[in-house]
Coordinates of C-alpha atoms in Angstrom, one line a residue:
Chain A
M292 CA 88.0 177.8 128.5
T293 CA 85.3 179.9 130.0
Y294 CA 83.8 179.1 133.4
Q295 CA 80.4 178.8 131.6
K296 CA 81.8 176.2 129.2
L297 CA 83.5 174.3 132.0
T298 CA 80.4 174.3 134.1
R299 CA 78.2 173.1 131.3
L300 CA 80.6 170.3 130.3
S301 CA 80.8 169.2 133.9
M302 CA 77.0 169.1 134.0
Y303 CA 76.9 167.1 130.8
L304 CA 79.4 164.7 132.2
T305 CA 77.4 164.3 135.3
L306 CA 74.2 163.7 133.3
A307 CA 76.0 161.2 131.1
I308 CA 77.0 159.2 134.2
I309 CA 73.6 159.4 135.7
F310 CA 72.1 158.1 132.4
S311 CA 74.6 155.3 132.3
I312 CA 73.8 154.3 135.9
L313 CA 70.1 154.5 135.4
E314 CA 70.4 152.4 132.3
S315 CA 72.5 149.7 134.0
M316 CA 69.7 149.5 136.7
I317 CA 67.1 148.6 134.1
P318 CA 67.3 144.8 133.9
I319 CA 66.9 144.1 130.2
N320 CA 68.7 141.2 128.6
Y321 CA 70.3 142.4 125.4
M322 CA 71.3 138.9 124.3
I323 CA 75.0 139.6 124.8
P324 CA 76.4 140.6 128.2
G325 CA 77.9 144.0 128.4
I326 CA 76.3 145.4 125.3
K327 CA 73.8 148.1 126.1
L328 CA 71.3 150.7 124.7
G329 CA 73.7 153.7 125.0
C330 CA 71.4 156.4 126.7
A331 CA 74.5 158.5 127.4
N332 CA 74.6 159.0 123.6
I333 CA 72.1 161.9 124.0
I334 CA 74.7 163.8 125.9
L335 CA 77.4 163.1 123.3
V336 CA 75.1 164.3 120.5
L337 CA 74.4 167.5 122.4
V338 CA 78.1 168.2 123.2
L339 CA 79.1 167.4 119.6
Y340 CA 76.5 169.8 118.2
Q341 CA 77.1 172.6 120.7
Y342 CA 80.9 172.4 121.0
G343 CA 82.8 170.0 118.8
I344 CA 84.7 166.7 118.5
R345 CA 87.3 167.5 121.1
E346 CA 84.8 168.2 123.9
A347 CA 82.7 165.2 122.9
L348 CA 85.7 162.9 123.0
A349 CA 86.7 164.2 126.3
I350 CA 83.2 163.7 127.8
A351 CA 83.0 160.2 126.2
V352 CA 86.4 159.0 127.6
L353 CA 85.9 160.6 131.0
R354 CA 82.4 159.0 131.3
V355 CA 83.8 155.6 130.5
I356 CA 86.7 156.0 133.0
L357 CA 84.3 157.3 135.7
M358 CA 81.8 154.5 135.1
G359 CA 84.7 152.1 135.3
I360 CA 85.6 153.4 138.7
L361 CA 82.1 153.6 139.9
R362 CA 80.6 150.4 138.6
T363 CA 82.4 148.0 136.3
G364 CA 86.0 148.3 137.4
L365 CA 88.8 150.0 135.5
F366 CA 90.2 148.0 132.6
S367 CA 87.7 145.2 133.0
V368 CA 86.2 143.6 129.9
T369 CA 83.0 145.8 130.2
F370 CA 85.2 148.9 130.4
F371 CA 86.8 148.1 127.1
F372 CA 83.4 147.3 125.6
S373 CA 82.2 150.8 126.6
L374 CA 85.4 152.5 125.5
F375 CA 85.4 151.0 122.0
G376 CA 81.7 151.7 121.7
T377 CA 81.8 155.4 122.6
L378 CA 85.0 156.1 120.6
F379 CA 83.5 154.5 117.5
S380 CA 80.2 156.3 118.1
V381 CA 81.7 159.8 118.6
I382 CA 84.1 159.6 115.7
S383 CA 81.4 158.3 113.3
M384 CA 79.0 161.0 114.4
Y385 CA 81.6 163.7 113.9
L386 CA 82.2 162.4 110.4
T387 CA 78.5 162.1 109.5
K388 CA 77.6 165.5 111.0
K389 CA 79.4 167.0 108.0
T390 CA 77.0 165.4 105.6
H391 CA 73.5 166.5 105.1
L392 CA 72.0 164.1 107.6
S393 CA 69.8 165.6 110.4
V394 CA 70.5 165.0 114.1
I395 CA 68.4 161.9 113.9
G396 CA 70.5 160.4 111.0
V397 CA 73.7 161.3 112.8
S398 CA 72.4 159.7 116.0
I399 CA 71.5 156.5 114.2
V400 CA 75.0 156.3 112.7
G401 CA 76.4 156.8 116.2
A402 CA 74.2 154.0 117.6
I403 CA 75.3 151.7 114.8
F404 CA 78.9 152.3 115.3
H405 CA 78.5 152.0 119.1
S406 CA 77.3 148.5 118.4
I407 CA 80.1 147.8 116.0
G408 CA 82.7 149.1 118.4
Q409 CA 81.4 146.9 121.2
L410 CA 81.2 143.9 119.0
L411 CA 84.8 144.4 117.9
A412 CA 85.9 144.7 121.5
A413 CA 84.0 141.5 122.3
M414 CA 85.6 139.7 119.4
L415 CA 89.1 141.0 120.3
F416 CA 89.0 140.4 124.1
L417 CA 86.7 137.4 124.5
H418 CA 87.4 135.7 121.2
L419 CA 83.7 135.5 120.6
H420 CA 84.0 135.5 116.9
M421 CA 80.6 134.0 116.4
L422 CA 79.1 137.3 117.6
I423 CA 79.5 138.6 114.1
Y424 CA 76.3 136.8 113.3
Y425 CA 74.5 139.1 115.7
L426 CA 75.7 142.2 113.9
P427 CA 72.8 142.6 111.4
W428 CA 70.3 142.2 114.3
M429 CA 72.2 144.6 116.4
I430 CA 72.3 147.2 113.6
L431 CA 68.6 146.9 113.2
G432 CA 68.2 147.4 116.9
S433 CA 70.6 150.4 116.7
I434 CA 68.4 152.1 114.1
V435 CA 65.5 152.0 116.6
T436 CA 67.5 153.2 119.6
G437 CA 69.4 155.7 117.4
M438 CA 66.1 157.2 116.2
I439 CA 64.7 157.6 119.8
I440 CA 67.9 159.2 120.9
G441 CA 68.0 161.3 117.8
Y442 CA 64.5 162.7 118.3
L443 CA 65.2 163.4 122.0
S444 CA 68.5 165.2 121.0
Q445 CA 66.7 167.2 118.3
Y446 CA 64.1 168.4 120.8
L447 CA 66.7 169.2 123.5
L448 CA 68.9 171.1 121.0
K449 CA 66.0 173.3 120.0
Q450 CA 65.0 174.0 123.6
L451 CA 68.6 174.7 124.7
E452 CA 69.1 177.1 121.8
K453 CA 66.0 179.0 123.0
T454 CA 67.0 179.2 126.6
L455 CA 70.8 179.4 126.6
Chain B
M68 CA 63.9 163.6 110.1
N69 CA 64.6 164.6 106.6
K70 CA 64.7 162.7 103.3
N71 CA 68.4 161.9 103.7
D72 CA 67.8 160.2 107.0
Q73 CA 65.0 158.1 105.5
T74 CA 67.2 157.0 102.6
L75 CA 70.0 156.1 105.0
I76 CA 67.6 154.0 107.2
G77 CA 66.1 152.3 104.2
C78 CA 69.5 151.3 102.8
I79 CA 70.8 150.1 106.1
V80 CA 67.7 148.0 106.7
I81 CA 67.9 146.4 103.3
I82 CA 71.6 145.6 103.7
C83 CA 71.0 144.1 107.1
L84 CA 68.2 142.0 105.9
L85 CA 70.4 140.8 103.0
F86 CA 73.0 139.8 105.5
I87 CA 70.6 138.0 107.8
V88 CA 69.6 135.9 104.9
T89 CA 73.1 135.2 103.6
L90 CA 74.6 134.5 107.1
N91 CA 72.0 131.8 107.8
H92 CA 74.8 129.4 108.7
S93 CA 74.2 125.6 108.5
D94 CA 75.4 124.0 111.6
H95 CA 74.4 120.5 112.9
N96 CA 72.6 119.6 109.8
V97 CA 71.9 116.0 108.9
A98 CA 71.5 114.7 105.4
V99 CA 68.8 112.1 105.1
V100 CA 69.1 109.8 102.1
Y101 CA 65.9 108.1 101.0
Y102 CA 65.5 105.3 98.6
K103 CA 61.9 104.7 97.5
N104 CA 60.6 106.7 100.5
E105 CA 62.7 104.6 102.9
I106 CA 65.5 106.1 104.9
I107 CA 68.7 104.3 104.0
K108 CA 71.3 106.6 105.5
K109 CA 71.7 109.6 107.8
I110 CA 74.8 111.6 107.4
D111 CA 75.8 114.2 110.0
L112 CA 77.2 117.0 107.9
S113 CA 79.0 118.7 110.8
L114 CA 81.2 115.7 111.5
D115 CA 83.5 115.2 108.6
D116 CA 85.6 117.5 106.5
I117 CA 85.5 115.6 103.2
K118 CA 84.2 112.1 103.0
E119 CA 82.5 109.9 100.5
Y120 CA 79.5 107.6 101.0
Q121 CA 78.0 105.0 98.7
V122 CA 74.4 104.0 98.5
N123 CA 72.5 101.7 96.2
G124 CA 70.1 103.3 93.8
E125 CA 67.9 101.9 91.1
N126 CA 70.6 102.0 88.5
G127 CA 73.5 101.0 90.7
I128 CA 75.8 102.7 93.1
V129 CA 75.3 106.4 93.9
T130 CA 78.3 108.1 95.3
L131 CA 77.7 111.0 97.7
E132 CA 80.4 113.5 98.8
V133 CA 80.2 115.4 102.1
N134 CA 82.4 118.5 102.1
R135 CA 82.4 120.9 105.1
G136 CA 78.7 120.9 105.9
R137 CA 77.6 120.4 102.3
I138 CA 76.6 117.3 100.4
R139 CA 76.4 116.5 96.7
V140 CA 75.9 113.6 94.4
K141 CA 79.3 112.9 93.0
D142 CA 78.6 110.1 90.7
E143 CA 75.6 108.2 89.6
N144 CA 74.2 106.2 86.6
S145 CA 71.4 108.0 84.9
P146 CA 70.6 109.3 81.4
L147 CA 70.8 113.0 82.1
H148 CA 73.0 113.1 85.3
L149 CA 70.7 115.9 86.6
C150 CA 71.4 115.3 90.3
S151 CA 75.2 115.2 90.0
K152 CA 75.0 118.4 88.0
Q153 CA 73.0 120.1 90.7
G154 CA 76.1 120.4 93.0
Y155 CA 76.2 121.0 96.7
I156 CA 73.3 121.6 99.0
S157 CA 73.7 122.7 102.6
K158 CA 70.5 124.4 103.8
S159 CA 67.6 122.7 105.6
T160 CA 65.3 123.8 102.8
E161 CA 67.2 122.2 100.0
S162 CA 67.1 118.7 98.5
I163 CA 68.5 116.7 95.7
V164 CA 66.2 114.4 93.8
C165 CA 67.6 111.6 91.6
L166 CA 64.5 110.3 89.9
P167 CA 66.0 107.6 87.7
N168 CA 67.8 106.2 90.8
K169 CA 64.8 106.8 93.1
I170 CA 67.1 108.5 95.6
V171 CA 66.2 111.7 97.5
I172 CA 68.5 113.6 99.7
Q173 CA 67.0 116.0 102.2
I174 CA 68.7 118.1 104.8
E175 CA 67.2 118.2 108.2
Q176 CA 68.2 120.6 110.9
N177 CA 69.3 118.7 113.9
N178 CA 69.7 121.6 116.4
D179 CA 68.2 119.7 119.2
I180 CA 70.8 117.0 119.7
D181 CA 74.5 117.6 120.2
T182 CA 75.9 114.1 120.0
V183 CA 74.7 110.5 120.0
V184 CA 75.9 107.7 122.2
K185 CA 75.8 104.2 120.6
Chain C
M1439 CA 67.6 169.0 97.7
Q1440 CA 68.1 166.3 95.1
R1441 CA 71.8 167.1 95.0
K1442 CA 72.2 166.8 98.7
L1443 CA 70.5 163.5 98.7
N1444 CA 72.8 162.1 96.0
Y1445 CA 75.8 163.3 98.0
V1446 CA 74.7 161.3 101.0
I1447 CA 73.9 158.2 99.0
W1448 CA 77.1 158.2 96.9
I1449 CA 79.3 158.7 100.0
A1450 CA 77.6 156.7 102.8
I1451 CA 76.2 153.7 101.0
P1452 CA 79.3 152.5 99.3
I1453 CA 81.2 152.8 102.5
L1454 CA 78.6 150.8 104.3
L1455 CA 78.6 148.2 101.6
I1456 CA 82.3 147.8 101.6
L1457 CA 82.2 147.5 105.4
F1458 CA 79.6 144.7 105.1
V1459 CA 81.5 142.9 102.4
I1460 CA 84.6 142.9 104.7
F1461 CA 82.5 141.6 107.6
Y1462 CA 81.0 139.0 105.4
F1463 CA 84.4 137.6 104.4
C1464 CA 85.5 137.8 108.0
T1465 CA 82.6 135.5 109.0
K1466 CA 83.5 133.1 106.2
N1467 CA 86.8 132.5 107.8
V1468 CA 86.0 133.1 111.5
E1469 CA 85.2 130.0 113.2
N1470 CA 85.2 129.1 116.9
T1471 CA 84.1 125.5 116.9
F1472 CA 86.6 122.9 116.0
T1473 CA 86.2 119.2 115.6
K1474 CA 88.6 116.2 115.3
N1475 CA 88.1 112.6 114.4
L1476 CA 90.5 110.0 115.8
F1477 CA 90.6 106.2 115.6
Y1478 CA 91.9 104.4 118.6
M1479 CA 90.8 101.4 120.7
D1480 CA 88.7 100.1 117.8
T1481 CA 86.4 103.1 117.8
Y1482 CA 86.0 106.4 116.0
I1483 CA 86.5 109.2 118.5
Y1484 CA 84.9 112.5 117.8
I1485 CA 86.0 115.6 119.7
K1486 CA 84.3 119.0 119.5
I1487 CA 85.7 122.1 121.2
E1488 CA 83.6 125.3 121.2
N1489 CA 84.4 128.9 121.8
Q1490 CA 88.2 128.7 121.5
S1491 CA 90.9 130.1 119.3
K1492 CA 92.1 127.9 116.5
E1493 CA 95.6 127.6 118.0
K1494 CA 94.4 126.5 121.4
A1495 CA 92.0 123.9 119.9
E1496 CA 94.7 122.5 117.6
E1497 CA 97.1 122.2 120.5
A1498 CA 94.5 120.5 122.6
F1499 CA 93.7 118.1 119.7
Q1500 CA 97.3 117.1 119.5
H1501 CA 97.5 116.4 123.2
I1502 CA 94.2 114.5 123.1
E1503 CA 95.4 112.3 120.3
Q1504 CA 98.5 111.6 122.4
I1505 CA 96.5 110.6 125.4
Y1506 CA 94.3 108.3 123.4
Q1507 CA 97.3 106.8 121.6
E1508 CA 99.1 106.1 124.8
Y1509 CA 96.1 104.5 126.5
H1510 CA 95.5 102.6 123.3
Q1511 CA 99.0 101.2 123.4
L1512 CA 99.0 100.4 127.1
A1513 CA 95.7 98.5 126.8
D1514 CA 96.7 96.8 123.5
R1515 CA 96.6 93.0 123.8
Y1516 CA 97.7 92.1 120.3
Q1517 CA 100.9 94.1 119.7
A1518 CA 104.0 95.3 121.6
Y1519 CA 105.3 98.9 121.4
D1520 CA 108.9 100.0 121.9
G1521 CA 109.8 101.1 125.4
I1522 CA 106.5 100.3 127.2
N1523 CA 105.1 97.3 129.0
N1524 CA 101.5 96.8 127.9
L1525 CA 99.0 94.1 128.1
Y1526 CA 100.7 92.2 125.2
T1527 CA 104.1 92.2 126.9
I1528 CA 102.6 91.3 130.3
H1529 CA 101.2 88.2 128.6
Y1530 CA 103.9 87.2 126.2
N1531 CA 107.2 88.6 127.6
T1532 CA 110.2 86.3 127.9
D1533 CA 111.7 88.4 130.6
P1534 CA 113.1 86.0 133.3
S1535 CA 112.7 88.5 136.1
E1536 CA 110.0 88.0 138.7
T1537 CA 108.4 91.4 138.3
L1538 CA 107.6 93.9 135.6
T1539 CA 107.5 97.6 136.0
L1540 CA 104.5 99.2 134.5
D1541 CA 103.5 102.7 133.4
P1542 CA 101.6 104.2 136.3
R1543 CA 98.6 104.7 134.1
L1544 CA 98.4 101.0 133.3
Y1545 CA 99.0 100.1 136.9
Q1546 CA 96.1 102.4 137.9
M1547 CA 93.8 100.7 135.4
L1548 CA 94.7 97.3 136.7
T1549 CA 94.2 98.4 140.3
F1550 CA 90.8 99.8 139.2
G1551 CA 89.9 96.5 137.5
K1552 CA 90.9 94.4 140.5
E1553 CA 88.8 96.7 142.8
W1554 CA 85.8 96.3 140.6
Y1555 CA 86.2 92.5 140.6
V1556 CA 85.5 92.7 144.3
I1557 CA 82.7 95.3 144.0
S1558 CA 81.0 93.4 141.2
N1559 CA 81.3 90.0 142.8
G1560 CA 83.4 88.8 139.9
K1561 CA 81.2 90.0 137.1
I1562 CA 83.9 92.5 136.0
D1563 CA 86.9 90.2 135.4
I1564 CA 89.9 91.6 133.7
S1565 CA 91.6 88.3 133.7
M1566 CA 89.5 86.6 131.1
G1567 CA 91.6 87.5 128.1
N1568 CA 91.7 83.9 126.9
I1569 CA 87.9 83.6 126.6
I1570 CA 87.7 87.0 124.9
D1571 CA 90.3 85.8 122.4
V1572 CA 88.3 82.7 121.6
W1573 CA 85.1 84.7 121.0
K1574 CA 87.0 87.3 119.0
Q1575 CA 88.4 84.6 116.7
Y1576 CA 84.9 83.2 116.0
R1577 CA 83.5 86.7 115.5
T1578 CA 86.1 87.6 112.9
T1579 CA 85.9 84.3 111.0
Q1580 CA 82.2 83.9 111.6
T1581 CA 82.6 80.1 111.3
G1582 CA 80.5 79.0 114.2
V1583 CA 80.1 79.1 118.0
P1584 CA 82.7 77.9 120.4
T1585 CA 81.7 74.8 122.3
L1586 CA 81.4 74.7 126.0
E1587 CA 84.4 72.4 126.2
E1588 CA 86.5 74.9 124.2
L1589 CA 85.5 77.7 126.5
T1590 CA 86.1 75.7 129.7
L1591 CA 89.4 74.6 128.4
N1592 CA 90.4 78.2 127.9
D1593 CA 88.9 79.4 131.1
T1594 CA 92.4 79.4 132.7
G1595 CA 92.7 83.0 133.7
S1596 CA 92.1 84.0 137.3
I1597 CA 92.1 87.4 138.9
K1598 CA 94.5 85.9 141.5
D1599 CA 97.1 85.7 138.8
I1600 CA 97.2 89.4 138.5
V1601 CA 99.4 90.3 141.5
L1602 CA 100.1 94.0 141.8
L1603 CA 103.1 95.0 143.9
E1604 CA 104.4 98.3 145.3
N1605 CA 105.9 100.9 143.0
N1606 CA 103.9 100.2 139.8
Q1607 CA 105.2 96.6 139.7
I1608 CA 103.3 93.5 138.7
Q1609 CA 104.4 89.9 139.3
N1610 CA 105.5 88.3 136.1
T1611 CA 102.9 85.5 135.9
H1612 CA 102.0 86.2 132.3
P1613 CA 98.3 86.8 132.8
N1614 CA 96.1 87.4 129.7
I1615 CA 94.4 90.6 130.7
D1616 CA 91.6 92.4 128.9
L1617 CA 90.8 96.0 129.8
G1618 CA 87.9 96.3 127.3
A1619 CA 85.5 97.5 129.9
I1620 CA 88.0 100.0 131.4
A1621 CA 90.5 101.6 129.0
K1622 CA 88.1 103.6 126.8
G1623 CA 86.3 105.2 129.7
Y1624 CA 89.6 105.8 131.6
A1625 CA 91.2 107.6 128.6
T1626 CA 88.1 109.6 127.9
E1627 CA 88.0 110.8 131.6
K1628 CA 91.6 111.7 131.3
V1629 CA 91.0 113.7 128.1
G1630 CA 88.1 115.6 129.9
E1631 CA 90.4 116.3 132.9
Y1632 CA 93.1 117.6 130.5
L1633 CA 90.7 119.9 128.7
E1634 CA 89.4 121.3 132.0
S1635 CA 93.0 121.8 133.2
I1636 CA 93.9 124.0 130.2
G1637 CA 90.7 126.0 130.6
I1638 CA 88.6 124.5 127.8
T1639 CA 85.1 123.8 129.3
N1640 CA 82.9 123.8 126.2
Y1641 CA 83.6 120.4 124.7
I1642 CA 82.1 117.1 123.6
I1643 CA 84.1 113.9 123.5
N1644 CA 82.3 111.0 121.7
A1645 CA 84.2 107.8 121.8
G1646 CA 81.6 105.5 120.4
G1647 CA 79.7 104.2 123.4
N1648 CA 81.4 106.8 125.7
V1649 CA 80.3 110.4 125.6
K1650 CA 81.7 113.0 127.9
V1651 CA 80.5 116.6 127.7
G1652 CA 81.5 119.8 129.5
T1653 CA 79.4 122.9 129.7
P1654 CA 77.8 124.0 126.4
Y1655 CA 78.5 127.3 124.8
Q1656 CA 75.6 129.8 124.8
K1657 CA 73.1 127.3 126.2
E1658 CA 72.6 125.6 129.5
K1659 CA 72.7 121.9 128.7
Y1660 CA 74.1 119.6 126.0
A1661 CA 71.5 117.2 124.5
I1662 CA 72.8 113.7 124.1
G1663 CA 70.8 111.2 122.0
I1664 CA 70.9 107.5 122.8
E1665 CA 70.8 105.3 119.8
D1666 CA 68.0 102.8 119.4
P1667 CA 69.5 99.3 119.4
N1668 CA 66.9 98.1 116.8
S1669 CA 67.5 100.9 114.3
Q1670 CA 69.6 100.4 111.2
S1671 CA 69.8 104.1 110.4
G1672 CA 70.9 105.4 113.8
D1673 CA 67.6 106.6 115.2
I1674 CA 67.5 107.8 118.7
F1675 CA 65.1 106.5 121.3
K1676 CA 65.8 109.0 124.1
V1677 CA 67.6 112.2 124.7
V1678 CA 69.3 113.2 128.0
Y1679 CA 70.3 116.7 128.9
G1680 CA 73.1 117.8 131.1
Q1681 CA 76.4 119.5 131.6
N1682 CA 79.7 118.0 132.9
I1683 CA 78.3 114.5 132.5
S1684 CA 79.4 111.2 131.0
V1685 CA 76.9 109.1 129.1
V1686 CA 78.0 105.5 128.4
T1687 CA 76.1 102.8 126.6
S1688 CA 76.8 99.1 126.5
G1689 CA 74.9 97.0 124.0
G1690 CA 75.2 93.9 121.9
Y1691 CA 74.2 95.7 118.7
E1692 CA 77.5 97.3 117.7
R1693 CA 79.9 94.4 117.6
Y1694 CA 78.4 91.1 116.9
Y1695 CA 78.1 88.3 114.4
E1696 CA 75.3 86.0 113.4
Y1697 CA 75.4 82.3 113.2
N1698 CA 72.4 80.1 112.5
G1699 CA 70.1 83.0 113.0
Q1700 CA 71.5 83.7 116.4
K1701 CA 73.3 86.9 117.3
Y1702 CA 76.5 86.7 119.3
H1703 CA 78.0 89.9 120.6
H1704 CA 81.1 90.9 122.3
I1705 CA 80.2 91.4 126.0
I1706 CA 81.0 88.1 127.7
D1707 CA 79.6 87.0 131.1
P1708 CA 82.5 85.6 133.2
D1709 CA 80.2 83.2 134.9
T1710 CA 78.9 81.5 131.8
N1711 CA 81.6 82.5 129.3
M1712 CA 78.8 83.3 126.9
P1713 CA 77.5 86.7 125.6
S1714 CA 75.1 88.2 128.1
N1715 CA 71.5 88.5 126.9
W1716 CA 69.5 90.2 129.6
M1717 CA 68.7 93.3 127.6
K1718 CA 69.4 95.1 124.3
S1719 CA 71.4 97.9 125.8
V1720 CA 72.0 99.8 129.0
T1721 CA 73.0 103.4 129.3
I1722 CA 74.7 105.0 132.4
I1723 CA 74.7 108.7 133.1
T1724 CA 77.2 109.8 135.7
K1725 CA 80.0 112.4 136.2
D1726 CA 83.0 110.1 135.8
S1727 CA 83.5 108.5 132.4
S1728 CA 85.6 105.6 133.8
L1729 CA 82.9 104.8 136.4
G1730 CA 80.2 105.1 133.6
D1731 CA 82.1 102.7 131.4
I1732 CA 82.6 100.0 134.0
L1733 CA 79.0 100.4 135.4
S1734 CA 77.5 100.1 131.9
T1735 CA 79.4 96.8 131.3
L1736 CA 78.5 95.5 134.7
L1737 CA 74.8 96.4 134.4
F1738 CA 74.7 94.8 131.0
L1739 CA 75.9 91.6 132.6
L1740 CA 73.3 91.7 135.4
P1741 CA 69.5 91.0 135.2
I1742 CA 67.6 94.3 135.1
E1743 CA 66.2 93.9 138.6
E1744 CA 69.6 93.2 140.1
G1745 CA 71.0 96.2 138.2
Q1746 CA 68.3 98.5 139.5
E1747 CA 69.2 97.5 143.0
F1748 CA 72.9 97.7 142.4
I1749 CA 73.0 101.2 140.8
K1750 CA 71.4 102.7 143.9
Q1751 CA 74.7 102.8 145.8
F1752 CA 76.3 105.0 143.1
D1753 CA 75.7 108.6 142.0
A1754 CA 74.6 107.4 138.6
E1755 CA 71.5 106.8 136.7
A1756 CA 70.6 104.1 134.2
I1757 CA 68.4 103.5 131.2
W1758 CA 67.6 99.9 130.2
Y1759 CA 66.4 99.0 126.7
T1760 CA 64.8 95.6 127.3
N1761 CA 64.6 92.6 125.0
E1762 CA 60.9 93.4 124.8
D1763 CA 61.7 96.9 123.4
T1764 CA 60.5 98.6 126.5
I1765 CA 62.5 101.3 128.4
I1766 CA 63.2 101.1 132.1
T1767 CA 64.9 104.0 133.9
S1768 CA 66.4 104.3 137.3
E1769 CA 64.6 106.5 139.9
G1770 CA 66.6 109.7 139.7
I1771 CA 66.6 110.0 135.9
E1772 CA 64.3 113.1 135.9
I1773 CA 67.1 115.5 136.4
Y1774 CA 68.5 114.5 133.0
E1775 CA 65.2 114.6 131.2
Q1776 CA 64.7 118.4 131.6
K1777 CA 66.0 120.5 128.8

């Protein structure tokens, strides 16, 4: 691993954590506690496109662990929500990246699977089986957030290609 | 955004909407039985697993069957047996009309009240 | 371009569809609300548990059935059961010994009943089993109304005959005890306590006139409708909202018989030995179901003005449905009127 790569990935990790903290400071009620917008997904999309699945997974897991230490507490329920969400998100984005979807489409799929992962965690750990009824609504919401994140990522990728 | 993305979004939205429609679950519904526009019975569909009720219609006894949140006319005396052939209803928009027996069953949503003390 | 599009559609869409179908069938089987119907103490008992696993709910239902069954047997006045002393054996036993040892739960209920004889100035009288029996006989046969002589003749029970001793013992004086105003509320309270003790807080227990609720799932308060005593079809005249409360109604409209156009119901005033007719129904809202049960019976036996005065000393609210079909509420009822 080059120093350049190490430095960039560390920067990305820092940014991901800053995004997560900023997001947790915006008091919006998302109907279900612990289930969030997923701003840190921008970083994951960037890492996935610039490096690959291994780096993206590393950033994702490290972010969840660091967020756990900083905010929610390690191995708390919220911790597992995030972990399931990001893992689902990264893996699904990696798989869809191989198709002919653009960054926006990949980001939407990532957002949808982020929701599905969190929902599965909620159903597993809290026995809130009725949450399944929220799934269609959450997926509709994910399309919107995924699109926003997708456009941002697309723009950033273009800019970064020029400068780096 | 390219055409692939748009197709994907379109398909997901359609599937989601389909699901929102089908998952419209019927909790706490009450079947209201009318005879000649008068309420003769109210049956809480969330209470019993399987239970039968009998009401008096124009041509004799009409047997209703409640089965896990749904209700149907099981047996009645009429020329065409239209309402017993209709089968179960469970959604608040549905109703069974037994014209020969002058019996109407309508489902009302009772989301406001959890239980009744008597 | 066209080819690429097809590629996406034929791969992604079927996968999503399959996923949704799986989820759909999951939801068909996934349920987190469980209900149970029981029949004890002459009433249908309906229990609903929300937000629990099936195993835990089933286990709770089994235990709840056991609680109701045991209280039902202890308070049964018409039948003996193996191995326990209940109200029937207290009355009819042929045991020559001077004292009987009771189940602590029955002993507690009797103590509670005797305490309330004092608090209520004799209006709550658990020793009037004989009078209750006379009325019950007329109610089931519907042949008429007991005469004053018949009632006075049978008015032989006295609270003094119920002598409770140390160590759950009672003096064997064969009193004919009736716990109609106590047992149901007592058992319901115990079921609530049991559910809380195993961590189930989202529940509704509806034992006829006795409703006890915990905290609702995914909303702030349970809404409890109170049935209109005049309605044939179960209409509701008022809704109260709350969590962790008991709502208990006493009224003459559930168990009664008609003779010569006059209705005779089952709540008997110990002073007159006749059914009490001050109102059509009274509903008590309070924390404790056993308190609610006994207060509702007592307030049904008191004129409304006296009841209004009496209820002030308790942390409880009341709703009277008068004979003139008006509704009177106690002063602090507002907290239960907000959604």
